[in-house]
């Protein structure tokens, strides 16, 4: 049993480039509360956090950026080339990450928790879990993913892979092994099968999301529901109708997108009329896609979508909501009544919020910001 009574805790690990985050998001779609230990590690050494000064004291001020933050890329080049340096860094960070995990699990309303941690076994976190899930990918696919998605050179990618224990060591400690070298749908089937086999049904039933009826417009009553992978074909149809991309989006494209984000579907009467795509990472909600039928008044149908996104995000203990509005929805008059301000990433103040904004801001979109809670969940982490 896990260290937290009344919770079922999944420890999720795997070497770099094996798709841990994709599997965590799949578990979140099934109702689990996801914790990214790597994101907590980043927060632990942010400027003003308790790990900041010890890291500088050990590695020197040369690892700082001009604005005084620790340059994680510089730090990574040092520690992944020196096992002793890596061990020293982990001795600073791991106790702080444990503190953050403890705080988040205690505050979560969800009964199923998934802790994603590349060092789950090495840090002893697996001892606090009910089951250990390990993602596996052949080394050649690891290498290709690091070079394609993380823009590493081949030499850098090989160094990062070689710095970690063989995947077989993690597999030896696994309750579940997810082989993540095929399509999203193939991985999803493995996750679903393991979920049904291991997660107590009483906890699963308690986490079902019920959609409540919303306000009405002349065309009918508005409802907003959480999209599931089984809705992929309907979501693809909505995107093709409302966005009209040069290359039509397929069901398989949407299934793959579920590895990155969640969807909300807005219906007016029985007809789909809008779509919102967002993700929650590092306690920041990022709305990256908003599509609305132009025949519907945006001032009437946008609020239900945003309210449901915020409700779900608060349930995930989010501190802030970032919305990247397309040009047709960038009028401040739409967002002020919802409590949002037009901002730039540099004005957000908190490094985790700034990083999320810089990472997700697309050309032509406008950033709108709202703080969802007055207290910082991970203060002082």
Short mmCIF file of N, CA and C in Angstrom, two decimals, residues 33-179:
data_model
loop_
_atom_site.label_atom_id
_atom_site.label_comp_id
_atom_site.label_asym_id
_atom_site.label_seq_id
_atom_site.Cartn_x
_atom_site.Cartn_y
_atom_site.Cartn_z
N UNK A 33 -4.48 12.00 -10.91
CA UNK A 33 -3.83 13.29 -10.71
C UNK A 33 -2.34 13.10 -10.96
N UNK A 34 -1.80 13.82 -11.94
CA UNK A 34 -0.42 13.63 -12.34
C UNK A 34 0.53 14.60 -11.66
N UNK A 35 1.67 14.08 -11.22
CA UNK A 35 2.73 14.89 -10.64
C UNK A 35 4.01 14.64 -11.44
N UNK A 36 4.59 15.70 -11.96
CA UNK A 36 5.83 15.61 -12.73
C UNK A 36 6.99 15.97 -11.81
N UNK A 37 7.72 14.96 -11.36
CA UNK A 37 8.82 15.21 -10.42
C UNK A 37 9.93 16.04 -11.06
N UNK A 38 10.14 15.91 -12.36
CA UNK A 38 11.16 16.71 -13.02
C UNK A 38 10.81 18.20 -12.96
N UNK A 39 9.51 18.51 -13.13
CA UNK A 39 9.09 19.91 -13.04
C UNK A 39 9.30 20.44 -11.62
N UNK A 40 9.04 19.59 -10.62
CA UNK A 40 9.29 20.01 -9.23
C UNK A 40 10.79 20.26 -9.02
N UNK A 41 11.63 19.44 -9.65
CA UNK A 41 13.07 19.64 -9.53
C UNK A 41 13.49 20.99 -10.12
N UNK A 42 12.86 21.36 -11.23
CA UNK A 42 13.16 22.67 -11.82
C UNK A 42 12.75 23.79 -10.88
N UNK A 43 11.59 23.65 -10.25
CA UNK A 43 11.13 24.67 -9.31
C UNK A 43 12.04 24.76 -8.09
N UNK A 44 12.57 23.64 -7.68
CA UNK A 44 13.38 23.59 -6.46
C UNK A 44 14.66 24.39 -6.58
N UNK A 45 15.14 24.62 -7.83
CA UNK A 45 16.37 25.38 -8.00
C UNK A 45 16.12 26.72 -8.69
N UNK A 46 14.84 27.12 -8.78
CA UNK A 46 14.53 28.44 -9.34
C UNK A 46 14.99 29.53 -8.38
N UNK A 47 15.17 30.72 -8.90
CA UNK A 47 15.62 31.84 -8.09
C UNK A 47 14.65 32.05 -6.93
N UNK A 48 15.19 32.09 -5.71
CA UNK A 48 14.35 32.27 -4.53
C UNK A 48 13.91 30.98 -3.87
N UNK A 49 14.08 29.83 -4.57
CA UNK A 49 13.71 28.53 -4.00
C UNK A 49 14.87 27.98 -3.16
N UNK A 50 14.58 27.03 -2.27
CA UNK A 50 15.61 26.58 -1.32
C UNK A 50 16.80 25.86 -1.94
N UNK A 51 16.65 25.33 -3.15
CA UNK A 51 17.78 24.66 -3.78
C UNK A 51 18.69 25.58 -4.57
N UNK A 52 18.26 26.82 -4.76
CA UNK A 52 18.98 27.76 -5.64
C UNK A 52 20.40 28.03 -5.14
N UNK A 53 20.53 28.50 -3.92
CA UNK A 53 21.85 28.89 -3.42
C UNK A 53 22.79 27.70 -3.24
N UNK A 54 22.32 26.55 -2.71
CA UNK A 54 23.23 25.40 -2.62
C UNK A 54 23.81 24.97 -3.97
N UNK A 55 23.00 25.05 -5.04
CA UNK A 55 23.51 24.68 -6.36
C UNK A 55 24.59 25.67 -6.81
N UNK A 56 24.34 26.96 -6.59
CA UNK A 56 25.33 27.98 -6.97
C UNK A 56 26.61 27.81 -6.14
N UNK A 57 26.44 27.54 -4.86
CA UNK A 57 27.61 27.38 -3.99
C UNK A 57 28.50 26.23 -4.47
N UNK A 58 27.87 25.17 -4.98
CA UNK A 58 28.64 24.00 -5.40
C UNK A 58 29.19 24.14 -6.81
N UNK A 59 28.38 24.67 -7.74
CA UNK A 59 28.78 24.67 -9.15
C UNK A 59 29.31 26.02 -9.65
N UNK A 60 29.06 27.10 -8.91
CA UNK A 60 29.58 28.40 -9.31
C UNK A 60 28.57 29.28 -10.02
N UNK A 61 28.82 30.57 -10.02
CA UNK A 61 27.89 31.53 -10.60
C UNK A 61 27.91 31.53 -12.13
N UNK A 62 28.87 30.83 -12.72
CA UNK A 62 28.93 30.80 -14.19
C UNK A 62 27.72 30.09 -14.80
N UNK A 63 26.99 29.33 -13.99
CA UNK A 63 25.81 28.62 -14.53
C UNK A 63 24.57 29.50 -14.56
N UNK A 64 24.68 30.77 -14.13
CA UNK A 64 23.52 31.67 -14.10
C UNK A 64 23.30 32.35 -15.45
N UNK A 65 22.03 32.62 -15.74
CA UNK A 65 21.67 33.42 -16.90
C UNK A 65 21.81 34.90 -16.52
N UNK A 66 21.73 35.81 -17.50
CA UNK A 66 21.84 37.24 -17.17
C UNK A 66 20.81 37.73 -16.16
N UNK A 67 19.64 37.09 -16.09
CA UNK A 67 18.62 37.53 -15.13
C UNK A 67 18.71 36.79 -13.80
N UNK A 68 19.80 36.02 -13.60
CA UNK A 68 20.05 35.41 -12.31
C UNK A 68 19.46 34.04 -12.10
N UNK A 69 18.77 33.48 -13.09
CA UNK A 69 18.25 32.12 -12.97
C UNK A 69 19.35 31.12 -13.31
N UNK A 70 19.20 29.89 -12.82
CA UNK A 70 20.15 28.83 -13.16
C UNK A 70 19.87 28.35 -14.58
N UNK A 71 20.90 28.34 -15.40
CA UNK A 71 20.79 27.84 -16.78
C UNK A 71 20.86 26.32 -16.72
N UNK A 72 19.70 25.68 -16.85
CA UNK A 72 19.65 24.23 -16.68
C UNK A 72 20.43 23.49 -17.77
N UNK A 73 20.54 24.09 -18.97
CA UNK A 73 21.29 23.44 -20.04
C UNK A 73 22.78 23.39 -19.68
N UNK A 74 23.30 24.48 -19.14
CA UNK A 74 24.71 24.50 -18.71
C UNK A 74 24.93 23.49 -17.59
N UNK A 75 24.02 23.49 -16.64
CA UNK A 75 24.14 22.59 -15.50
C UNK A 75 24.10 21.13 -15.96
N UNK A 76 23.21 20.85 -16.92
CA UNK A 76 23.08 19.48 -17.43
C UNK A 76 24.37 19.00 -18.09
N UNK A 77 25.02 19.90 -18.84
CA UNK A 77 26.26 19.50 -19.52
C UNK A 77 27.33 19.09 -18.51
N UNK A 78 27.32 19.73 -17.34
CA UNK A 78 28.30 19.39 -16.31
C UNK A 78 27.95 18.06 -15.64
N UNK A 79 26.72 17.94 -15.16
CA UNK A 79 26.38 16.78 -14.33
C UNK A 79 26.27 15.49 -15.12
N UNK A 80 25.90 15.57 -16.41
CA UNK A 80 25.78 14.33 -17.17
C UNK A 80 27.12 13.86 -17.70
N UNK A 81 28.16 14.64 -17.47
CA UNK A 81 29.50 14.21 -17.83
C UNK A 81 30.31 13.81 -16.60
N UNK A 82 29.72 13.92 -15.41
CA UNK A 82 30.45 13.68 -14.16
C UNK A 82 29.49 13.07 -13.15
N UNK A 83 29.65 11.79 -12.88
CA UNK A 83 28.73 11.09 -11.98
C UNK A 83 28.72 11.66 -10.58
N UNK A 84 29.89 12.11 -10.10
CA UNK A 84 29.95 12.69 -8.76
C UNK A 84 29.18 14.00 -8.69
N UNK A 85 29.29 14.81 -9.74
CA UNK A 85 28.56 16.09 -9.79
C UNK A 85 27.05 15.84 -9.83
N UNK A 86 26.64 14.81 -10.59
CA UNK A 86 25.22 14.47 -10.67
C UNK A 86 24.70 14.04 -9.30
N UNK A 87 25.47 13.23 -8.60
CA UNK A 87 25.06 12.76 -7.27
C UNK A 87 24.91 13.94 -6.30
N UNK A 88 25.82 14.91 -6.38
CA UNK A 88 25.74 16.08 -5.51
C UNK A 88 24.48 16.88 -5.80
N UNK A 89 24.18 17.07 -7.09
CA UNK A 89 22.98 17.81 -7.46
C UNK A 89 21.73 17.09 -6.95
N UNK A 90 21.70 15.78 -7.11
CA UNK A 90 20.53 15.01 -6.66
C UNK A 90 20.37 15.08 -5.14
N UNK A 91 21.47 15.11 -4.41
CA UNK A 91 21.37 15.23 -2.95
C UNK A 91 20.74 16.55 -2.52
N UNK A 92 20.90 17.58 -3.34
CA UNK A 92 20.27 18.87 -3.06
C UNK A 92 18.79 18.83 -3.42
N UNK A 93 18.50 18.26 -4.59
CA UNK A 93 17.15 18.38 -5.17
C UNK A 93 16.17 17.34 -4.61
N UNK A 94 16.58 16.09 -4.46
CA UNK A 94 15.64 15.02 -4.14
C UNK A 94 14.82 15.27 -2.86
N UNK A 95 15.42 15.74 -1.76
CA UNK A 95 14.58 16.01 -0.58
C UNK A 95 13.52 17.08 -0.83
N UNK A 96 13.83 18.07 -1.65
CA UNK A 96 12.87 19.13 -1.95
C UNK A 96 11.74 18.60 -2.84
N UNK A 97 12.09 17.73 -3.78
CA UNK A 97 11.07 17.11 -4.64
C UNK A 97 10.13 16.25 -3.80
N UNK A 98 10.68 15.50 -2.88
CA UNK A 98 9.83 14.69 -1.98
C UNK A 98 8.86 15.57 -1.20
N UNK A 99 9.36 16.71 -0.73
CA UNK A 99 8.49 17.64 0.00
C UNK A 99 7.35 18.12 -0.89
N UNK A 100 7.67 18.47 -2.15
CA UNK A 100 6.64 18.93 -3.07
C UNK A 100 5.62 17.86 -3.38
N UNK A 101 6.08 16.62 -3.59
CA UNK A 101 5.16 15.51 -3.87
C UNK A 101 4.23 15.29 -2.69
N UNK A 102 4.79 15.27 -1.49
CA UNK A 102 3.98 15.07 -0.29
C UNK A 102 2.87 16.12 -0.20
N UNK A 103 3.24 17.35 -0.47
CA UNK A 103 2.29 18.47 -0.38
C UNK A 103 1.18 18.33 -1.41
N UNK A 104 1.56 18.00 -2.65
CA UNK A 104 0.57 17.89 -3.72
C UNK A 104 -0.37 16.71 -3.51
N UNK A 105 0.15 15.57 -3.08
CA UNK A 105 -0.70 14.39 -2.85
C UNK A 105 -1.70 14.67 -1.74
N UNK A 106 -1.24 15.27 -0.66
CA UNK A 106 -2.14 15.55 0.46
C UNK A 106 -3.26 16.51 0.06
N UNK A 107 -2.95 17.47 -0.81
CA UNK A 107 -3.94 18.47 -1.20
C UNK A 107 -4.84 18.04 -2.33
N UNK A 108 -4.51 16.95 -3.04
CA UNK A 108 -5.30 16.55 -4.21
C UNK A 108 -6.62 15.93 -3.77
N UNK A 109 -7.66 16.21 -4.56
CA UNK A 109 -8.96 15.60 -4.29
C UNK A 109 -9.09 14.24 -4.98
N UNK A 110 -8.25 13.98 -5.97
CA UNK A 110 -8.30 12.71 -6.69
C UNK A 110 -7.78 11.57 -5.83
N UNK A 111 -8.33 10.40 -6.08
CA UNK A 111 -7.94 9.21 -5.30
C UNK A 111 -6.84 8.40 -5.97
N UNK A 112 -6.64 8.61 -7.25
CA UNK A 112 -5.56 7.93 -7.97
C UNK A 112 -4.51 8.97 -8.34
N UNK A 113 -3.27 8.72 -7.97
CA UNK A 113 -2.17 9.64 -8.20
C UNK A 113 -1.13 8.94 -9.07
N UNK A 114 -0.55 9.66 -10.04
CA UNK A 114 0.57 9.12 -10.79
C UNK A 114 1.75 10.08 -10.63
N UNK A 115 2.86 9.54 -10.15
CA UNK A 115 4.08 10.31 -9.94
C UNK A 115 5.07 9.92 -11.03
N UNK A 116 5.32 10.84 -11.95
CA UNK A 116 6.30 10.60 -13.00
C UNK A 116 7.66 11.07 -12.53
N UNK A 117 8.63 10.16 -12.50
CA UNK A 117 9.96 10.51 -12.03
C UNK A 117 11.00 9.63 -12.70
N UNK A 118 11.93 10.24 -13.38
CA UNK A 118 12.98 9.46 -14.04
C UNK A 118 13.84 8.75 -13.00
N UNK A 119 13.94 9.32 -11.78
CA UNK A 119 14.74 8.74 -10.70
C UNK A 119 13.84 8.10 -9.63
N UNK A 120 12.70 7.60 -10.03
CA UNK A 120 11.75 7.02 -9.08
C UNK A 120 12.41 5.94 -8.22
N UNK A 121 13.17 5.04 -8.85
CA UNK A 121 13.80 3.93 -8.13
C UNK A 121 15.02 4.40 -7.36
N UNK A 122 15.86 5.20 -8.02
CA UNK A 122 17.09 5.64 -7.38
C UNK A 122 16.82 6.50 -6.15
N UNK A 123 15.75 7.31 -6.21
CA UNK A 123 15.42 8.19 -5.09
C UNK A 123 14.58 7.49 -4.03
N UNK A 124 14.20 6.23 -4.27
CA UNK A 124 13.40 5.50 -3.29
C UNK A 124 11.93 5.85 -3.30
N UNK A 125 11.48 6.62 -4.29
CA UNK A 125 10.07 7.02 -4.34
C UNK A 125 9.15 5.83 -4.59
N UNK A 126 9.68 4.79 -5.24
CA UNK A 126 8.84 3.63 -5.56
C UNK A 126 8.31 2.95 -4.30
N UNK A 127 9.00 3.14 -3.19
CA UNK A 127 8.57 2.52 -1.93
C UNK A 127 7.28 3.12 -1.40
N UNK A 128 6.92 4.31 -1.89
CA UNK A 128 5.70 4.97 -1.44
C UNK A 128 4.52 4.67 -2.35
N UNK A 129 4.73 3.83 -3.39
CA UNK A 129 3.71 3.61 -4.43
C UNK A 129 3.05 2.24 -4.31
N UNK A 130 1.84 2.15 -4.84
CA UNK A 130 1.12 0.88 -4.89
C UNK A 130 1.59 0.02 -6.05
N UNK A 131 1.96 0.66 -7.16
CA UNK A 131 2.47 -0.08 -8.32
C UNK A 131 3.49 0.78 -9.05
N UNK A 132 4.39 0.12 -9.74
CA UNK A 132 5.44 0.82 -10.49
C UNK A 132 5.27 0.50 -11.97
N UNK A 133 5.10 1.54 -12.77
CA UNK A 133 4.93 1.41 -14.21
C UNK A 133 6.20 1.92 -14.89
N UNK A 134 6.71 1.16 -15.84
CA UNK A 134 7.94 1.52 -16.53
C UNK A 134 7.67 1.59 -18.03
N UNK A 135 8.08 2.70 -18.65
CA UNK A 135 8.00 2.82 -20.10
C UNK A 135 9.31 2.32 -20.72
N UNK A 136 9.17 1.60 -21.81
CA UNK A 136 10.35 1.05 -22.50
C UNK A 136 10.29 1.43 -23.97
N UNK A 137 11.44 1.82 -24.52
CA UNK A 137 11.58 2.12 -25.94
C UNK A 137 12.96 1.65 -26.39
N UNK A 138 13.08 1.01 -27.54
CA UNK A 138 14.40 0.60 -28.03
C UNK A 138 15.35 1.79 -28.14
N UNK A 139 16.64 1.58 -27.88
CA UNK A 139 17.61 2.69 -27.86
C UNK A 139 17.62 3.53 -29.13
N UNK A 140 17.43 2.91 -30.29
CA UNK A 140 17.48 3.69 -31.52
C UNK A 140 16.32 4.69 -31.61
N UNK A 141 15.17 4.33 -31.01
CA UNK A 141 14.03 5.25 -31.01
C UNK A 141 14.25 6.34 -29.96
N UNK A 142 14.84 5.98 -28.81
CA UNK A 142 15.23 7.00 -27.82
C UNK A 142 16.08 8.07 -28.48
N UNK A 143 17.11 7.63 -29.19
CA UNK A 143 18.05 8.55 -29.84
C UNK A 143 17.33 9.46 -30.83
N UNK A 144 16.48 8.87 -31.66
CA UNK A 144 15.77 9.65 -32.67
C UNK A 144 14.84 10.68 -32.02
N UNK A 145 14.17 10.30 -30.94
CA UNK A 145 13.26 11.24 -30.27
C UNK A 145 14.02 12.41 -29.65
N UNK A 146 15.15 12.14 -29.01
CA UNK A 146 15.92 13.21 -28.38
C UNK A 146 16.43 14.20 -29.42
N UNK A 147 16.82 13.69 -30.56
CA UNK A 147 17.33 14.57 -31.61
C UNK A 147 16.21 15.35 -32.28
N UNK A 148 15.05 14.69 -32.45
CA UNK A 148 13.94 15.36 -33.15
C UNK A 148 13.18 16.33 -32.25
N UNK A 149 12.81 15.87 -31.05
CA UNK A 149 11.91 16.67 -30.21
C UNK A 149 12.65 17.58 -29.24
N UNK A 150 13.83 17.19 -28.80
CA UNK A 150 14.58 18.02 -27.85
C UNK A 150 15.75 18.74 -28.50
N UNK A 151 15.89 18.53 -29.82
CA UNK A 151 16.91 19.24 -30.62
C UNK A 151 18.33 19.01 -30.11
N UNK A 152 18.59 17.82 -29.56
CA UNK A 152 19.93 17.48 -29.12
C UNK A 152 20.76 17.03 -30.32
N UNK A 153 22.07 17.27 -30.24
CA UNK A 153 22.97 16.67 -31.22
C UNK A 153 23.05 15.17 -30.95
N UNK A 154 23.55 14.42 -31.92
CA UNK A 154 23.65 12.97 -31.70
C UNK A 154 24.58 12.66 -30.54
N UNK A 155 25.70 13.41 -30.43
CA UNK A 155 26.65 13.16 -29.34
C UNK A 155 26.02 13.46 -27.99
N UNK A 156 25.27 14.57 -27.91
CA UNK A 156 24.63 14.93 -26.65
C UNK A 156 23.57 13.91 -26.26
N UNK A 157 22.78 13.48 -27.26
CA UNK A 157 21.73 12.48 -26.98
C UNK A 157 22.34 11.17 -26.50
N UNK A 158 23.41 10.75 -27.13
CA UNK A 158 24.05 9.50 -26.71
C UNK A 158 24.63 9.63 -25.30
N UNK A 159 25.14 10.81 -24.97
CA UNK A 159 25.67 11.03 -23.62
C UNK A 159 24.57 10.93 -22.58
N UNK A 160 23.41 11.53 -22.88
CA UNK A 160 22.30 11.49 -21.92
C UNK A 160 21.79 10.07 -21.73
N UNK A 161 21.72 9.30 -22.82
CA UNK A 161 21.25 7.91 -22.73
C UNK A 161 22.25 7.07 -21.93
N UNK A 162 23.54 7.28 -22.22
CA UNK A 162 24.59 6.48 -21.55
C UNK A 162 24.71 6.81 -20.07
N UNK A 163 24.28 8.02 -19.67
CA UNK A 163 24.40 8.44 -18.27
C UNK A 163 23.38 7.76 -17.37
N UNK A 164 22.43 7.05 -17.97
CA UNK A 164 21.37 6.41 -17.19
C UNK A 164 21.58 4.89 -17.12
N UNK A 165 21.08 4.26 -16.06
CA UNK A 165 21.21 2.81 -15.96
C UNK A 165 20.49 2.12 -17.12
N UNK A 166 20.87 0.89 -17.45
CA UNK A 166 20.17 0.16 -18.52
C UNK A 166 18.68 0.05 -18.22
N UNK A 167 17.87 0.10 -19.27
CA UNK A 167 16.42 0.04 -19.09
C UNK A 167 15.99 -1.24 -18.39
N UNK A 168 16.75 -2.30 -18.58
CA UNK A 168 16.40 -3.58 -17.98
C UNK A 168 16.35 -3.52 -16.46
N UNK A 169 17.14 -2.64 -15.86
CA UNK A 169 17.12 -2.50 -14.40
C UNK A 169 15.76 -1.99 -13.93
N UNK A 170 15.21 -1.02 -14.63
CA UNK A 170 13.89 -0.51 -14.27
C UNK A 170 12.81 -1.56 -14.52
N UNK A 171 12.93 -2.25 -15.64
CA UNK A 171 11.94 -3.29 -15.97
C UNK A 171 11.89 -4.35 -14.88
N UNK A 172 13.05 -4.66 -14.29
CA UNK A 172 13.10 -5.66 -13.24
C UNK A 172 12.30 -5.30 -12.00
N UNK A 173 12.06 -3.99 -11.80
CA UNK A 173 11.30 -3.53 -10.63
C UNK A 173 9.85 -3.20 -10.97
N UNK A 174 9.43 -3.46 -12.21
CA UNK A 174 8.13 -2.99 -12.69
C UNK A 174 6.98 -3.92 -12.33
N UNK A 175 5.85 -3.29 -11.99
CA UNK A 175 4.58 -4.00 -11.92
C UNK A 175 3.97 -4.07 -13.32
N UNK A 176 4.17 -2.99 -14.09
CA UNK A 176 3.63 -2.86 -15.45
C UNK A 176 4.74 -2.33 -16.34
N UNK A 177 4.90 -2.92 -17.51
CA UNK A 177 5.82 -2.39 -18.53
C UNK A 177 4.99 -1.94 -19.73
N UNK A 178 5.15 -0.67 -20.10
CA UNK A 178 4.46 -0.11 -21.26
C UNK A 178 5.49 0.04 -22.38
N UNK A 179 5.31 -0.73 -23.41
CA UNK A 179 6.23 -0.66 -24.55
C UNK A 179 5.75 0.46 -25.46
#
